[in-house]
mmCIF file as gemmi writes it, N, C-alpha and C atoms, coordinates in Angstrom:
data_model
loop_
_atom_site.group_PDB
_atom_site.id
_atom_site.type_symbol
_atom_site.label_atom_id
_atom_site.label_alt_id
_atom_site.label_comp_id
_atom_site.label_asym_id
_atom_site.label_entity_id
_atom_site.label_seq_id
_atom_site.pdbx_PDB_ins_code
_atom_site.Cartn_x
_atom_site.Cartn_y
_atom_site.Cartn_z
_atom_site.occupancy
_atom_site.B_iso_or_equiv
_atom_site.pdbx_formal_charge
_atom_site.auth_seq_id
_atom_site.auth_asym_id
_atom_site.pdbx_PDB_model_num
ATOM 1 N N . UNK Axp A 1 ? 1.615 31.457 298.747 1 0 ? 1 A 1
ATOM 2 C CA . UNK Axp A 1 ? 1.953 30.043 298.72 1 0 ? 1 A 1
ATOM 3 C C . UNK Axp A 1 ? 1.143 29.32 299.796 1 0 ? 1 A 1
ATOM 4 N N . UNK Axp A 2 ? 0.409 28.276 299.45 1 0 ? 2 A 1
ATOM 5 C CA . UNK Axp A 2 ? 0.013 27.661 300.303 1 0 ? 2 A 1
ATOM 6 C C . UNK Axp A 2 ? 0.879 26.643 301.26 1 0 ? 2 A 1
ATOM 7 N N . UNK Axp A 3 ? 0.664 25.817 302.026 1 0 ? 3 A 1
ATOM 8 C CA . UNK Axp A 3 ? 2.168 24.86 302.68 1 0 ? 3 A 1
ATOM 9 C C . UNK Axp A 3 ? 1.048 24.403 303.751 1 0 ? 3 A 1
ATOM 10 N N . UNK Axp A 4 ? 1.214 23.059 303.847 1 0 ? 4 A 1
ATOM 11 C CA . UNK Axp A 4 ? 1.344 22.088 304.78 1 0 ? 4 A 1
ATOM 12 C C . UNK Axp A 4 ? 1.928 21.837 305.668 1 0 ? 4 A 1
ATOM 13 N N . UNK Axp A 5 ? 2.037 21.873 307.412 1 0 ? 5 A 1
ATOM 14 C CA . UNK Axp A 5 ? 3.168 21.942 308.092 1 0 ? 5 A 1
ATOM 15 C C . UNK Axp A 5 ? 3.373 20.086 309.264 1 0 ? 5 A 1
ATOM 16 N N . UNK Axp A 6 ? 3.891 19.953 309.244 1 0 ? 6 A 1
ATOM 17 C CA . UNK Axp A 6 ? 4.131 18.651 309.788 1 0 ? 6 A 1
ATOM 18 C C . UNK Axp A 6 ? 4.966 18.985 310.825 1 0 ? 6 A 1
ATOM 19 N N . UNK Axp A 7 ? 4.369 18.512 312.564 1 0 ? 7 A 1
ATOM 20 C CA . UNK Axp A 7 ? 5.419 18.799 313.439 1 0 ? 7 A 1
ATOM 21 C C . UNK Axp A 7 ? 5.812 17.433 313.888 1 0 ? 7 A 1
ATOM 22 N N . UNK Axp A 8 ? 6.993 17.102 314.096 1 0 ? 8 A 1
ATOM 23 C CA . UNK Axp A 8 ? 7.551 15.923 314.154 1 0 ? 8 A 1
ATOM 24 C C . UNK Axp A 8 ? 8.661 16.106 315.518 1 0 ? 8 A 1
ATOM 25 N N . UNK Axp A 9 ? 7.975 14.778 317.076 1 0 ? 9 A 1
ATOM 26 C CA . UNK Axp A 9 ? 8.998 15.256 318.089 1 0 ? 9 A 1
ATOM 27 C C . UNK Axp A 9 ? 9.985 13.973 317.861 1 0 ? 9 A 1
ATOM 28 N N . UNK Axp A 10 ? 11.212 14.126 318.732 1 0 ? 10 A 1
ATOM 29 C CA . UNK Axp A 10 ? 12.159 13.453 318.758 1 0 ? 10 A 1
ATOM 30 C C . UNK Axp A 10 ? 12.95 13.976 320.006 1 0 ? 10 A 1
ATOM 31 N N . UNK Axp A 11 ? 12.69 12.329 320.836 1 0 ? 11 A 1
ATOM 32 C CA . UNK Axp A 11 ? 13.375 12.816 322.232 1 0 ? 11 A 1
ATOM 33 C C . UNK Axp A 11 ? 14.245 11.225 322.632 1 0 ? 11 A 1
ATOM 34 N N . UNK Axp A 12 ? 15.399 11.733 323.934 1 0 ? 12 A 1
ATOM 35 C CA . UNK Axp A 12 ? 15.977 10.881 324.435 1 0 ? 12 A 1
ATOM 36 C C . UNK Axp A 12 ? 15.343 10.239 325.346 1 0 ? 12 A 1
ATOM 37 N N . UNK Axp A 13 ? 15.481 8.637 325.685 1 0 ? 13 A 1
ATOM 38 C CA . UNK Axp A 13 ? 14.91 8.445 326.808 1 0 ? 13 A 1
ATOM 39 C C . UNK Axp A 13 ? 15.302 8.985 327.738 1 0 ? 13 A 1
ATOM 40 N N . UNK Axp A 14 ? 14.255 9.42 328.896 1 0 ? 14 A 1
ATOM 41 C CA . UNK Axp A 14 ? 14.451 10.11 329.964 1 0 ? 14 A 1
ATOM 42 C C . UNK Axp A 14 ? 14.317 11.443 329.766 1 0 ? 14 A 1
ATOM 43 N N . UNK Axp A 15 ? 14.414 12.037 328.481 1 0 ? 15 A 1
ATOM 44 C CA . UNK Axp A 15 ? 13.889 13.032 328.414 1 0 ? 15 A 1
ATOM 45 C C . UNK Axp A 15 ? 12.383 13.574 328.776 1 0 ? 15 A 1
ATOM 46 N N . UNK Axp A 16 ? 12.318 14.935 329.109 1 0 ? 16 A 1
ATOM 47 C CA . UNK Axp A 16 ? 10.755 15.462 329.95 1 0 ? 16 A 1
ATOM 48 C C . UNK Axp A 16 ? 9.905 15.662 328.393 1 0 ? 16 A 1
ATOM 49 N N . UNK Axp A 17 ? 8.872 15.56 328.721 1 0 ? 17 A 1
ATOM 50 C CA . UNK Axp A 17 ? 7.936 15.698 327.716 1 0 ? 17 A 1
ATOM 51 C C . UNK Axp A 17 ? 8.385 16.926 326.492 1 0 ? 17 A 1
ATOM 52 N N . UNK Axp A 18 ? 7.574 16.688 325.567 1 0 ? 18 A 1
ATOM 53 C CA . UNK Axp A 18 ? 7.281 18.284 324.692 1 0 ? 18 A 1
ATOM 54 C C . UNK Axp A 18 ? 6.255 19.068 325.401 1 0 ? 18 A 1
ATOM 55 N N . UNK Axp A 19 ? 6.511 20.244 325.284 1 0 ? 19 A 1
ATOM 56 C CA . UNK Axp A 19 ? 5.899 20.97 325.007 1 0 ? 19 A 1
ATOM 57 C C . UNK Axp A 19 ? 4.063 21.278 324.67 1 0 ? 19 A 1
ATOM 58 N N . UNK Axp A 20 ? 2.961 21.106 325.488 1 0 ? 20 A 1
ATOM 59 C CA . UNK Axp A 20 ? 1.57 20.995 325.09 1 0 ? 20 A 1
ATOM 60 C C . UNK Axp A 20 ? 1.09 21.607 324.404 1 0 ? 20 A 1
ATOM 61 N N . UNK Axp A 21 ? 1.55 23.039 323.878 1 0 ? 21 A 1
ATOM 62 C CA . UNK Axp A 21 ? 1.582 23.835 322.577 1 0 ? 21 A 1
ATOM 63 C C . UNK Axp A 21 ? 1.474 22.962 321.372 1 0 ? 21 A 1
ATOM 64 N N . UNK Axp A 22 ? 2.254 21.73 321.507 1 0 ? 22 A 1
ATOM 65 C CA . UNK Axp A 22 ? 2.834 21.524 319.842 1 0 ? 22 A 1
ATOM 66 C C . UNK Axp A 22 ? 1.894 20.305 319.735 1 0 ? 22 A 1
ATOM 67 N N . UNK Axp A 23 ? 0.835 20.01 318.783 1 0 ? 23 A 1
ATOM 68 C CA . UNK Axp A 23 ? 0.41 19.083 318.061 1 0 ? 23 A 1
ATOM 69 C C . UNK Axp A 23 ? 1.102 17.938 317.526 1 0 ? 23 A 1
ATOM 70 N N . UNK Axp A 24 ? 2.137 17.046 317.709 1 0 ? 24 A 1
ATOM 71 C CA . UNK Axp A 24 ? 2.91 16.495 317.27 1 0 ? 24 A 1
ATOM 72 C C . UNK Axp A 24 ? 2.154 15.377 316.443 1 0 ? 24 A 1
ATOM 73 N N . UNK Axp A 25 ? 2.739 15.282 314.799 1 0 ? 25 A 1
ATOM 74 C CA . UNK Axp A 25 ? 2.286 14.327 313.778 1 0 ? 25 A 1
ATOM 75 C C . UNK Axp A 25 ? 2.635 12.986 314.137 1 0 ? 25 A 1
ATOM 76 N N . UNK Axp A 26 ? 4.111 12.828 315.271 1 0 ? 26 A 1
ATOM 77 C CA . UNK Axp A 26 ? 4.537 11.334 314.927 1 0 ? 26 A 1
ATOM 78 C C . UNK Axp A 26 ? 5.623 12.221 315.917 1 0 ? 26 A 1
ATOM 79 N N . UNK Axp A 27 ? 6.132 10.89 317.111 1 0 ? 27 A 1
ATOM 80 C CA . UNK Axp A 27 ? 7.342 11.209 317.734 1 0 ? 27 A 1
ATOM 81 C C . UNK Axp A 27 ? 8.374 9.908 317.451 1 0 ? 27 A 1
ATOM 82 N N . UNK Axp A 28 ? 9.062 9.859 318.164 1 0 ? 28 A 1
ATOM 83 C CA . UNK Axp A 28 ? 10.328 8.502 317.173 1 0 ? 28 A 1
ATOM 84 C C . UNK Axp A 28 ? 11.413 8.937 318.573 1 0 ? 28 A 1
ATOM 85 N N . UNK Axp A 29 ? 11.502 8.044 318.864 1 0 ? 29 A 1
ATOM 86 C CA . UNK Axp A 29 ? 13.061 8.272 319.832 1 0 ? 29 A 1
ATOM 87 C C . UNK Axp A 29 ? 14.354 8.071 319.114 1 0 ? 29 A 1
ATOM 88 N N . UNK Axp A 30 ? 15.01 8.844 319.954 1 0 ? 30 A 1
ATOM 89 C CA . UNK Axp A 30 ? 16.418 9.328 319.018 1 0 ? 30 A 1
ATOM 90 C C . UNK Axp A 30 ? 16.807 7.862 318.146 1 0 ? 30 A 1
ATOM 91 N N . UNK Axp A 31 ? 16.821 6.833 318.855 1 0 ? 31 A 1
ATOM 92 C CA . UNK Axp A 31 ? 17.393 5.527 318.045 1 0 ? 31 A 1
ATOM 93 C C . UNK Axp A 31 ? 17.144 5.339 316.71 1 0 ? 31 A 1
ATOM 94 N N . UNK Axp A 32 ? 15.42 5.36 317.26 1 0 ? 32 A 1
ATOM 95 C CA . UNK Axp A 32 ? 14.473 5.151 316.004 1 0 ? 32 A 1
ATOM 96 C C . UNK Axp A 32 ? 14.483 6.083 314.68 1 0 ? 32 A 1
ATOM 97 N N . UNK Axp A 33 ? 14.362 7.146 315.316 1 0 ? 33 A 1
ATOM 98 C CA . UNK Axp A 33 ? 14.736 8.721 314.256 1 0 ? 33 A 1
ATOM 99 C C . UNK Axp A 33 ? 16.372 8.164 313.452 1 0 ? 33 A 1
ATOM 100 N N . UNK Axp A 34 ? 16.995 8.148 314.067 1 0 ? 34 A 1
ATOM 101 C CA . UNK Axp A 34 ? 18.578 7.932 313.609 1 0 ? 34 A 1
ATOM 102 C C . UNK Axp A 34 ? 18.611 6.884 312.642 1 0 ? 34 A 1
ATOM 103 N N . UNK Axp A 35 ? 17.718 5.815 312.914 1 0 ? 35 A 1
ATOM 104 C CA . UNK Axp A 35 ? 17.616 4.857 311.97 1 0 ? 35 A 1
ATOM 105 C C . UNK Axp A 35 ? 17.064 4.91 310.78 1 0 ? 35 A 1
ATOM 106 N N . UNK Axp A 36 ? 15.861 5.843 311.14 1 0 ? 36 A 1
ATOM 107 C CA . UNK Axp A 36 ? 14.84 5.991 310.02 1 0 ? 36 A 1
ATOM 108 C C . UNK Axp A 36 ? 15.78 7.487 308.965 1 0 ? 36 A 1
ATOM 109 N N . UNK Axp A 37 ? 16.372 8.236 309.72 1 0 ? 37 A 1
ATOM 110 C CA . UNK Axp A 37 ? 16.819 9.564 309.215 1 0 ? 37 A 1
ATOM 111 C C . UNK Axp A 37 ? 17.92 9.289 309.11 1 0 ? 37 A 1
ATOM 112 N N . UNK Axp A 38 ? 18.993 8.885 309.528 1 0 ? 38 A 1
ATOM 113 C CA . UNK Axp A 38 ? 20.137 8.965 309.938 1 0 ? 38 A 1
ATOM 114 C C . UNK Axp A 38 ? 21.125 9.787 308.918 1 0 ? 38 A 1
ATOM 115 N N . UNK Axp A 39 ? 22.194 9.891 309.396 1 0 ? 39 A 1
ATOM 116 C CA . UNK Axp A 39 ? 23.184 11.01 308.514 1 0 ? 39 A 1
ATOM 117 C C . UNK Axp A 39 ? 23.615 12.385 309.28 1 0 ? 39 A 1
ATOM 118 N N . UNK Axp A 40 ? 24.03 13.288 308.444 1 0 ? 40 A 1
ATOM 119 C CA . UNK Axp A 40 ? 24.089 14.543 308.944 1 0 ? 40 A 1
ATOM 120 C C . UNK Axp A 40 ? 22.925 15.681 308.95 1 0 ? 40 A 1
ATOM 121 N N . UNK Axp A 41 ? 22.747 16.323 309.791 1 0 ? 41 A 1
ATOM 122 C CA . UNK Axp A 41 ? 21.873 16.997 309.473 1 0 ? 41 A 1
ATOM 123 C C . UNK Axp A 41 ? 21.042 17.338 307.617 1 0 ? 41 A 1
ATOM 124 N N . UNK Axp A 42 ? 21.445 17.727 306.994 1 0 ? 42 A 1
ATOM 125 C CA . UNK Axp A 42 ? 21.5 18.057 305.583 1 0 ? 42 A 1
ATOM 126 C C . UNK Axp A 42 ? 20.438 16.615 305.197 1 0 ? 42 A 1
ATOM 127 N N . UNK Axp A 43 ? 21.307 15.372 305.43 1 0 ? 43 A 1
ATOM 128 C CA . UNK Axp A 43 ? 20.714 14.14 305.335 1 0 ? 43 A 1
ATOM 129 C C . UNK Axp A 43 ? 19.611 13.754 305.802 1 0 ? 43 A 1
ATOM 130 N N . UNK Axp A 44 ? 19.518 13.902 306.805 1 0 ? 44 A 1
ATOM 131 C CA . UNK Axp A 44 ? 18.223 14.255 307.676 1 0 ? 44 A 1
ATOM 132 C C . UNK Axp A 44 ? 17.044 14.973 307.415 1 0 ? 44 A 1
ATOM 133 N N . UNK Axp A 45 ? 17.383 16.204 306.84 1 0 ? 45 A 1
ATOM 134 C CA . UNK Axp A 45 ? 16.48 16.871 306.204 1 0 ? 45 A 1
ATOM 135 C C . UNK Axp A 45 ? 15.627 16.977 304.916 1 0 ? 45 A 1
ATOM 136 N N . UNK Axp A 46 ? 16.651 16.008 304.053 1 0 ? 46 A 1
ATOM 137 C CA . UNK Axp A 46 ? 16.293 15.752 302.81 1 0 ? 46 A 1
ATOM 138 C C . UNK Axp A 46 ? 15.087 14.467 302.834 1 0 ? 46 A 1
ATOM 139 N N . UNK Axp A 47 ? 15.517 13.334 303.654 1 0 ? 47 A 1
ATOM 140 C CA . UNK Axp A 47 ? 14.643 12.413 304.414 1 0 ? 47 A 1
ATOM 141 C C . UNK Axp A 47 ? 13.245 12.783 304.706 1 0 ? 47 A 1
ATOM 142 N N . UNK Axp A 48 ? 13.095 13.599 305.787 1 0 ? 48 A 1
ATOM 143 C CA . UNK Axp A 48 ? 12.493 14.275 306.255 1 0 ? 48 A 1
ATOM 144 C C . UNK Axp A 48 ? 11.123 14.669 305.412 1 0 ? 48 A 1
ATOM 145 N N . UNK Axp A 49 ? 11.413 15.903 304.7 1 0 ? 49 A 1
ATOM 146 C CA . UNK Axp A 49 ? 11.083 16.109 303.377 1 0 ? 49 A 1
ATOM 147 C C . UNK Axp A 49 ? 10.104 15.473 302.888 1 0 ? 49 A 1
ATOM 148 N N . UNK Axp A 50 ? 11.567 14.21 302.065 1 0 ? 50 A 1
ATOM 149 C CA . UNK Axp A 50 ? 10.619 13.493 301.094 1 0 ? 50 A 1
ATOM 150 C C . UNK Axp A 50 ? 9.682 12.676 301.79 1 0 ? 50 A 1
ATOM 151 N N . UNK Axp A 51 ? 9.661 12.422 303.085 1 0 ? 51 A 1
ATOM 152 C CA . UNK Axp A 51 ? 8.823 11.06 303.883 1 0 ? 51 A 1
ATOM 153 C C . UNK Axp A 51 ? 7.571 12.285 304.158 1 0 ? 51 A 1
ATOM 154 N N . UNK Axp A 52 ? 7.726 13.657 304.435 1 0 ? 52 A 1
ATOM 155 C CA . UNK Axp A 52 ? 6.017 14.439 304.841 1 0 ? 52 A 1
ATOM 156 C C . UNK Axp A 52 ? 5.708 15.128 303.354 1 0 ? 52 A 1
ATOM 157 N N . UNK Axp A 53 ? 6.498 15.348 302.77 1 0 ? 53 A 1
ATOM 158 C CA . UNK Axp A 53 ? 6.126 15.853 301.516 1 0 ? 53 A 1
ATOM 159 C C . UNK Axp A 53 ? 6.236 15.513 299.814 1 0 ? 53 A 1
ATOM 160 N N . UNK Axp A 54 ? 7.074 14.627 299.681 1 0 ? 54 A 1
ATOM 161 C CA . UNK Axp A 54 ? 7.643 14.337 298.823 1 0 ? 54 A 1
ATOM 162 C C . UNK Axp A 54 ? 8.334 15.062 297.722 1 0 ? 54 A 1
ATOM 163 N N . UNK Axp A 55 ? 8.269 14.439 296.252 1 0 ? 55 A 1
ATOM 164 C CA . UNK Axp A 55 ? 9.674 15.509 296.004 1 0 ? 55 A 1
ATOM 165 C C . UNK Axp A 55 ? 8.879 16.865 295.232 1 0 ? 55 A 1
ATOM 166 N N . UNK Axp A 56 ? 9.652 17.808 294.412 1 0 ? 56 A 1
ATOM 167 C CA . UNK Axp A 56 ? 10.953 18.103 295.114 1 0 ? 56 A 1
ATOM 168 C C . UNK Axp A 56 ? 10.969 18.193 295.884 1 0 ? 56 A 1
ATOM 169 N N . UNK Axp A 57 ? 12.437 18.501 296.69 1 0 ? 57 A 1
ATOM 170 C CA . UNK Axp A 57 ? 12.937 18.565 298.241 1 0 ? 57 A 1
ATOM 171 C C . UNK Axp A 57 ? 13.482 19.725 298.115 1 0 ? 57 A 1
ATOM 172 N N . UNK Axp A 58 ? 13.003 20.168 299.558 1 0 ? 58 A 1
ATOM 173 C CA . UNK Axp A 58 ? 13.522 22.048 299.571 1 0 ? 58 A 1
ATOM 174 C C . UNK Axp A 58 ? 13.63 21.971 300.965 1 0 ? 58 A 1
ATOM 175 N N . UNK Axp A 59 ? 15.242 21.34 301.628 1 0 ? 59 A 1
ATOM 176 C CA . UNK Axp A 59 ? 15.425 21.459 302.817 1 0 ? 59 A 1
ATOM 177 C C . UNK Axp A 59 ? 15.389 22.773 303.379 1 0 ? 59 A 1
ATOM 178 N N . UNK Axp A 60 ? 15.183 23.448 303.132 1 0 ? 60 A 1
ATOM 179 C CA . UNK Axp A 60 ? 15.402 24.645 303.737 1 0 ? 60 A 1
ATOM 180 C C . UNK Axp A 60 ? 13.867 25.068 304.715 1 0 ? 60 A 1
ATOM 181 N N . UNK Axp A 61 ? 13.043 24.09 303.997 1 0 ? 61 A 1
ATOM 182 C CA . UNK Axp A 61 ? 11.395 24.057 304.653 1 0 ? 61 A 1
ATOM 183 C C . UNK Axp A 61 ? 11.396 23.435 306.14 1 0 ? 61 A 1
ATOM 184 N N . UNK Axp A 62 ? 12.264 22.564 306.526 1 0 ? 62 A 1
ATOM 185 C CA . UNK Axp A 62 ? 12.818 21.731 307.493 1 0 ? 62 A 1
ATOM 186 C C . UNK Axp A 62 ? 13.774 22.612 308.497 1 0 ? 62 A 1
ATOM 187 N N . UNK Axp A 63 ? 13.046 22.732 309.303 1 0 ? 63 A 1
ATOM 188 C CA . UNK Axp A 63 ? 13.604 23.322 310.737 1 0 ? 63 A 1
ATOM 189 C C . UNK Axp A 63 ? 13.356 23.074 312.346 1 0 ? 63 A 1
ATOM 190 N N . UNK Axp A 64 ? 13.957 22.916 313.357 1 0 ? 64 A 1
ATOM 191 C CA . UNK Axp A 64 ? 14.102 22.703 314.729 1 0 ? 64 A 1
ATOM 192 C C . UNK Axp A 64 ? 13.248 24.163 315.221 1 0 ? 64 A 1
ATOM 193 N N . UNK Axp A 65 ? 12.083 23.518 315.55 1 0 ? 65 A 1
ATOM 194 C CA . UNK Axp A 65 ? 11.145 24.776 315.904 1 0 ? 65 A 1
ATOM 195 C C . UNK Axp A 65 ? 11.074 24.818 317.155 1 0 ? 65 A 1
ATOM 196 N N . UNK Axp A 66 ? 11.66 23.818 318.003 1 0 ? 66 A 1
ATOM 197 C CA . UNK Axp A 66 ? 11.683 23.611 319.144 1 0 ? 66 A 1
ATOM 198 C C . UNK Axp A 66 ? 12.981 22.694 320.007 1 0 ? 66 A 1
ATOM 199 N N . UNK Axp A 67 ? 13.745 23.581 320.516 1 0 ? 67 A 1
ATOM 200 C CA . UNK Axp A 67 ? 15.089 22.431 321.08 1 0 ? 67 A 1
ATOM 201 C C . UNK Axp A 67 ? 15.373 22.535 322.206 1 0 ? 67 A 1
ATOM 202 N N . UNK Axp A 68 ? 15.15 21.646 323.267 1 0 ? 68 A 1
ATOM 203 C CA . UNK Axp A 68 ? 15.674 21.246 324.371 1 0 ? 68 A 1
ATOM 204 C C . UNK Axp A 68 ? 16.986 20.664 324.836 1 0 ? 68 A 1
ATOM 205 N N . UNK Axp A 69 ? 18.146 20.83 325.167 1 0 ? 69 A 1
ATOM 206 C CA . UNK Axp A 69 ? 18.933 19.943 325.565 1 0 ? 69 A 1
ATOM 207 C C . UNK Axp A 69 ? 19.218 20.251 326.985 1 0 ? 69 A 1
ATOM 208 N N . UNK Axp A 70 ? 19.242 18.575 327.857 1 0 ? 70 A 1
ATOM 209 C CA . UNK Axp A 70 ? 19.489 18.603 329.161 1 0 ? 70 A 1
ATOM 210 C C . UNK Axp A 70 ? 20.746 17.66 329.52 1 0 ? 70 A 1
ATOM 211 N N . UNK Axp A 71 ? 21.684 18.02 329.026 1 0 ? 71 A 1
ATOM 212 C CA . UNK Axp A 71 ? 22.949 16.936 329.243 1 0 ? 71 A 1
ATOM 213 C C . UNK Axp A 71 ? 22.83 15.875 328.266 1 0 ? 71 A 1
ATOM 214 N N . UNK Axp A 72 ? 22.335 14.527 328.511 1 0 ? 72 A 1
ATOM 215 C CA . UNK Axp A 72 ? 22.634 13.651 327.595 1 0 ? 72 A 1
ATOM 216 C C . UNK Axp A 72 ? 21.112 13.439 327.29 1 0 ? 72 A 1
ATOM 217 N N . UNK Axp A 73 ? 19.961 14.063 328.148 1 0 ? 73 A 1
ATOM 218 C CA . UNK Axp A 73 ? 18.56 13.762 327.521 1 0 ? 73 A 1
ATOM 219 C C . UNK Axp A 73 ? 18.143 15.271 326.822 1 0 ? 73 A 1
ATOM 220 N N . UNK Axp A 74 ? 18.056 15.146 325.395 1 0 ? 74 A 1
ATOM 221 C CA . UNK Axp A 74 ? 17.121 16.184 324.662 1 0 ? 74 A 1
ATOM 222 C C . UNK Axp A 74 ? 15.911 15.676 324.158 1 0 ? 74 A 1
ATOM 223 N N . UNK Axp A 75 ? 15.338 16.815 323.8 1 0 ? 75 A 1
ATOM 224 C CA . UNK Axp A 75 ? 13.943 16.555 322.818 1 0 ? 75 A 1
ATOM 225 C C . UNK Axp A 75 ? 13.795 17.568 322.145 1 0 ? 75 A 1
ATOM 226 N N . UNK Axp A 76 ? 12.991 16.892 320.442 1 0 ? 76 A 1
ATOM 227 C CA . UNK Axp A 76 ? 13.289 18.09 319.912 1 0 ? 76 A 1
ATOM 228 C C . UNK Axp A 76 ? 11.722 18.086 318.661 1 0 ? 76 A 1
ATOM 229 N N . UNK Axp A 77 ? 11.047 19.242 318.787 1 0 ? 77 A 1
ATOM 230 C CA . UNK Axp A 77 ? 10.027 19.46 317.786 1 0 ? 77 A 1
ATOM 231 C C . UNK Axp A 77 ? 10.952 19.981 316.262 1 0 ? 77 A 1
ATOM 232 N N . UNK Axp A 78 ? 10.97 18.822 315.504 1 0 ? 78 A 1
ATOM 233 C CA . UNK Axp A 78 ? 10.971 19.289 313.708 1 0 ? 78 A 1
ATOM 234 C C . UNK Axp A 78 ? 9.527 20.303 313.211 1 0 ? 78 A 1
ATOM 235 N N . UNK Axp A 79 ? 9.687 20.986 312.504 1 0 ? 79 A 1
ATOM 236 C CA . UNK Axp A 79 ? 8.889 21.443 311.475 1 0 ? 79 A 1
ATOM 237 C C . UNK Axp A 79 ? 8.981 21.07 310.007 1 0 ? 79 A 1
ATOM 238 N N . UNK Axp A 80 ? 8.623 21.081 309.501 1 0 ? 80 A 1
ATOM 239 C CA . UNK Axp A 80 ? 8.415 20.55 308.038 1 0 ? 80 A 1
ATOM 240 C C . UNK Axp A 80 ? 7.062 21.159 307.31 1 0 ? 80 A 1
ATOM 241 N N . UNK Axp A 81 ? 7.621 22.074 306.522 1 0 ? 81 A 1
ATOM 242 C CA . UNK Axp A 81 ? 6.451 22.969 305.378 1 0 ? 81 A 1
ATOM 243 C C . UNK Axp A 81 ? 7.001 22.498 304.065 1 0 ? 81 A 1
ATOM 244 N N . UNK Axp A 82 ? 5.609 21.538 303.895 1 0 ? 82 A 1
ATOM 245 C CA . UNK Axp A 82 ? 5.767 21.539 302.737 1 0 ? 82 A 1
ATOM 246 C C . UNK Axp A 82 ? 4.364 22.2 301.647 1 0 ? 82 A 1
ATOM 247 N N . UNK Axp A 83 ? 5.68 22.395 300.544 1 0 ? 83 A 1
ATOM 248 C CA . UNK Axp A 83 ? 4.83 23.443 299.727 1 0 ? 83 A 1
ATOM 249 C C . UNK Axp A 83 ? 3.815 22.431 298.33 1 0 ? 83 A 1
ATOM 250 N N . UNK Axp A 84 ? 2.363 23.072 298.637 1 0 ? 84 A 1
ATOM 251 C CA . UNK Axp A 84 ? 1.407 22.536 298.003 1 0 ? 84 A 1
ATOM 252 C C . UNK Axp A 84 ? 0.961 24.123 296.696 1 0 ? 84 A 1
């Protein structure tokens, strides 16, 4: 299978950087993410998805490849494979 991978960060203000490993496609602060994604996880993922890959949707391609939490500031690298 071939696949396309899209890394996508999402952090709190005040949160410390990502990670220099990760190539990030597009970051969004939590507000912004919440607005653009918002829902429950599941919801989120389906979003997700269809906005780097379109349909079908196979949340299960959608995963937290990277998670930080520091009290009330996190940041967090999405993955997203989508299948070509």
């Amino acid at each position: 299978m071939m696949a396309i991978i899209h890394l996508v960060g999402v952090r709190d203000d005040g949160a410390p950087g990502f990670p220099s490993n990760y190539e990030l496609e597009q970051t969004f602060t939590t507000p912004a993410f919440n607005q653009e994604f918002g829902g429950d996880w599941t919801t989120q993922r389906k979003a997700l998805y269809r906005k780097y890959c379109g349909e079908p949707i196979y949340i299960e391609n959608v995963s937290k490849e990277w998670d930080m939490v520091g009290g009330s500031h996190g940041a967090t690298v999405l993955k997203i494979v989508c299948k070509i």
